[in-house]
Amino acid sequence: MRISEKMQLALVEQIHLELLSINQYLVMASYFLKDDLNGFANFFMVQSQEENFHAMKQFQYLHDVGGSIRISQIPAPISDFHSIKHVFEMSLLHERKVTQAISNIIKLSLEEQDYATHTFFQWFITEQVEEEALVENIIKKLDMIGDNSSALYLLNDELAKRTFNPNPTV
Ligand SMILES: [Fe+2]
Ligand SMILES: [Fe+2]
């Protein structure tokens, strides 16, 4: 089976966005590591690993459907943050952008009657719902914490426990 030229372009663009996501979350992890907030840093290291998993999954799919890729320049991630909450807000904005991009691919897959790509991206749209909810939840917790530093360290400890665990059924 071979995807259309239009779909090939859309998939390559999406892989670039996932590659940008890998770097975006590494920069966010670095912001926390330099202040020894290792739990927050761990959260973003795991995010970065998840984005690598997404990129590789799409990379494999692209080749399975007869496509190929040339990696062009990946834009620089955002790296100016002025607070812990600001990092999570930027993360949420980034995820919303990714959700929009995946929605556009799903829309295109229906226009092109490309049902294989339509099915493949169902997993990603569900993943986006989870990712946005996860970040929104942490923003709410940060709002409750305010400037209570002991509560902040409890959240840091909670986020230290997160591990990369790709869905084994996919
Ligand atoms: Fe992703
Ligand atoms: Fe993501």
Short mmCIF file of C-alpha atoms and ligand atoms in Angstrom, two decimals:
data_model
loop_
_atom_site.label_atom_id
_atom_site.label_comp_id
_atom_site.label_asym_id
_atom_site.label_seq_id
_atom_site.Cartn_x
_atom_site.Cartn_y
_atom_site.Cartn_z
CA MET A 1 0.00 0.00 0.00
CA ARG A 2 1.19 3.50 -0.79
CA ILE A 3 0.05 6.78 0.75
CA SER A 4 -0.69 9.90 -1.31
CA GLU A 5 1.85 12.67 -1.87
CA LYS A 6 -0.24 14.98 0.33
CA MET A 7 -0.34 12.43 3.16
CA GLN A 8 3.41 11.76 2.84
CA LEU A 9 4.01 15.52 3.35
CA ALA A 10 1.64 15.64 6.33
CA LEU A 11 3.30 12.64 8.01
CA VAL A 12 6.79 14.04 7.50
CA GLU A 13 5.64 17.35 8.99
CA GLN A 14 4.13 15.52 11.98
CA ILE A 15 7.38 13.59 12.58
CA HIS A 16 9.24 16.92 12.61
CA LEU A 17 6.78 18.20 15.22
CA GLU A 18 7.40 15.11 17.38
CA LEU A 19 11.16 15.63 17.02
CA LEU A 20 10.71 19.24 18.14
CA SER A 21 8.69 17.92 21.11
CA ILE A 22 11.62 15.69 22.16
CA ASN A 23 13.85 18.78 22.32
CA GLN A 24 11.19 21.01 23.89
CA TYR A 25 10.86 18.66 26.84
CA LEU A 26 14.61 18.25 27.23
CA VAL A 27 14.91 22.04 27.57
CA MET A 28 12.14 22.02 30.16
CA ALA A 29 13.87 19.20 32.09
CA SER A 30 17.07 21.26 32.04
CA TYR A 31 15.26 24.26 33.55
CA PHE A 32 14.41 22.14 36.61
CA LEU A 33 17.65 20.17 36.81
CA LYS A 34 19.68 23.36 37.23
CA ASP A 35 17.63 24.14 40.37
CA ASP A 36 17.82 20.55 41.68
CA LEU A 37 14.07 20.07 41.22
CA ASN A 38 14.73 16.52 40.07
CA GLY A 39 11.11 15.34 40.23
CA PHE A 40 9.91 18.08 37.87
CA ALA A 41 12.92 17.37 35.67
CA ASN A 42 12.03 13.67 35.65
CA PHE A 43 8.50 14.49 34.52
CA PHE A 44 9.88 16.25 31.44
CA MET A 45 12.57 13.62 30.78
CA VAL A 46 9.77 11.04 30.63
CA GLN A 47 7.75 13.40 28.38
CA SER A 48 10.73 13.59 26.07
CA GLN A 49 11.02 9.78 25.96
CA GLU A 50 7.31 9.57 25.11
CA GLU A 51 7.83 12.03 22.24
CA ASN A 52 10.70 9.90 20.96
CA PHE A 53 8.34 6.91 21.07
CA HIS A 54 5.73 8.89 19.07
CA ALA A 55 8.31 9.95 16.47
CA MET A 56 9.59 6.37 16.05
CA LYS A 57 6.07 4.95 15.80
CA GLN A 58 5.21 7.45 13.02
CA PHE A 59 8.60 6.91 11.36
CA GLN A 60 7.93 3.17 11.16
CA TYR A 61 4.38 3.71 9.90
CA LEU A 62 5.55 6.12 7.18
CA HIS A 63 7.88 3.44 5.82
CA ASP A 64 5.28 0.67 6.23
CA VAL A 65 3.00 2.62 3.85
CA GLY A 66 5.70 3.21 1.26
CA GLY A 67 6.85 6.68 2.32
CA SER A 68 10.25 8.05 3.18
CA ILE A 69 11.66 11.05 5.04
CA ARG A 70 14.36 13.65 4.83
CA ILE A 71 14.92 15.37 8.13
CA SER A 72 15.13 19.13 7.66
CA GLN A 73 15.83 21.77 10.24
CA ILE A 74 13.98 21.33 13.55
CA PRO A 75 12.97 24.74 14.99
CA ALA A 76 14.57 25.75 18.29
CA PRO A 77 12.38 24.95 21.30
CA ILE A 78 11.10 27.69 23.62
CA SER A 79 13.66 28.11 26.39
CA ASP A 80 12.75 31.31 28.30
CA PHE A 81 10.72 30.41 31.35
CA HIS A 82 9.99 32.68 34.31
CA SER A 83 8.36 30.23 36.74
CA ILE A 84 7.51 26.57 37.31
CA LYS A 85 3.91 27.22 36.30
CA HIS A 86 5.03 29.02 33.15
CA VAL A 87 6.88 25.86 32.02
CA PHE A 88 3.72 23.79 32.40
CA GLU A 89 1.62 26.44 30.65
CA MET A 90 4.04 26.40 27.70
CA SER A 91 3.89 22.61 27.73
CA LEU A 92 0.09 22.74 27.55
CA LEU A 93 0.19 25.23 24.64
CA HIS A 94 2.64 22.96 22.84
CA GLU A 95 0.44 19.89 23.35
CA ARG A 96 -2.62 21.79 22.09
CA LYS A 97 -0.69 22.66 18.95
CA VAL A 98 0.19 18.96 18.48
CA THR A 99 -3.46 17.97 19.05
CA GLN A 100 -4.48 20.42 16.31
CA ALA A 101 -1.85 19.00 13.94
CA ILE A 102 -3.05 15.42 14.55
CA SER A 103 -6.67 16.49 14.08
CA ASN A 104 -5.67 17.99 10.72
CA ILE A 105 -4.09 14.68 9.66
CA ILE A 106 -7.23 12.80 10.65
CA LYS A 107 -9.31 15.29 8.64
CA LEU A 108 -7.01 14.83 5.64
CA SER A 109 -7.15 11.03 5.98
CA LEU A 110 -10.94 11.17 5.62
CA GLU A 111 -10.74 13.52 2.61
CA GLU A 112 -8.25 11.14 0.98
CA GLN A 113 -10.19 8.04 2.04
CA ASP A 114 -6.94 6.82 3.62
CA TYR A 115 -8.46 4.58 6.26
CA ALA A 116 -5.16 3.01 7.34
CA THR A 117 -3.78 6.43 8.34
CA HIS A 118 -7.14 7.30 9.88
CA THR A 119 -6.93 4.20 12.10
CA PHE A 120 -3.25 4.70 12.89
CA PHE A 121 -3.84 8.22 14.24
CA GLN A 122 -6.72 7.21 16.52
CA TRP A 123 -4.17 6.10 19.10
CA PHE A 124 -2.45 9.50 18.92
CA ILE A 125 -5.62 11.52 19.37
CA THR A 126 -6.45 9.50 22.51
CA GLU A 127 -2.87 10.01 23.69
CA GLN A 128 -3.30 13.78 23.22
CA VAL A 129 -6.42 13.80 25.42
CA GLU A 130 -4.37 12.10 28.17
CA GLU A 131 -1.36 14.39 27.74
CA GLU A 132 -3.41 17.59 27.89
CA ALA A 133 -5.34 16.33 30.94
CA LEU A 134 -2.11 15.39 32.73
CA VAL A 135 -0.57 18.84 32.27
CA GLU A 136 -3.84 20.63 33.13
CA ASN A 137 -3.96 18.61 36.35
CA ILE A 138 -0.44 19.68 37.36
CA ILE A 139 -1.25 23.34 36.61
CA LYS A 140 -4.26 23.04 38.97
CA LYS A 141 -2.03 21.52 41.65
CA LEU A 142 0.49 24.36 41.22
CA ASP A 143 -2.35 26.88 41.67
CA MET A 144 -3.35 25.18 44.93
CA ILE A 145 0.27 25.06 46.10
CA GLY A 146 0.81 28.80 45.55
CA ASP A 147 4.00 29.77 47.38
CA ASN A 148 3.90 26.91 49.90
CA SER A 149 7.37 25.43 49.38
CA SER A 150 6.79 22.23 51.37
CA ALA A 151 3.75 21.43 49.18
CA LEU A 152 5.90 22.16 46.14
CA TYR A 153 8.49 19.63 47.31
CA LEU A 154 5.73 17.02 47.81
CA LEU A 155 4.69 17.51 44.18
CA ASN A 156 8.35 17.31 43.16
CA ASP A 157 8.58 13.94 44.96
CA GLU A 158 5.37 12.72 43.31
CA LEU A 159 6.68 13.59 39.83
CA ALA A 160 9.99 11.84 40.59
CA LYS A 161 8.11 8.53 40.53
CA ARG A 162 6.93 8.86 36.92
CA THR A 163 8.45 6.30 34.55
CA PHE A 164 8.27 5.85 30.80
CA ASN A 165 5.69 3.17 30.11
CA PRO A 166 4.57 2.90 26.50
CA ASN A 167 1.17 1.31 26.00
CA PRO A 168 2.13 -2.38 25.43
CA THR A 169 -0.98 -3.05 23.32
CA VAL A 170 0.19 -0.81 20.46
FE FE B 1 3.80 13.43 20.70
FE FE B 2 3.12 15.13 23.57
#
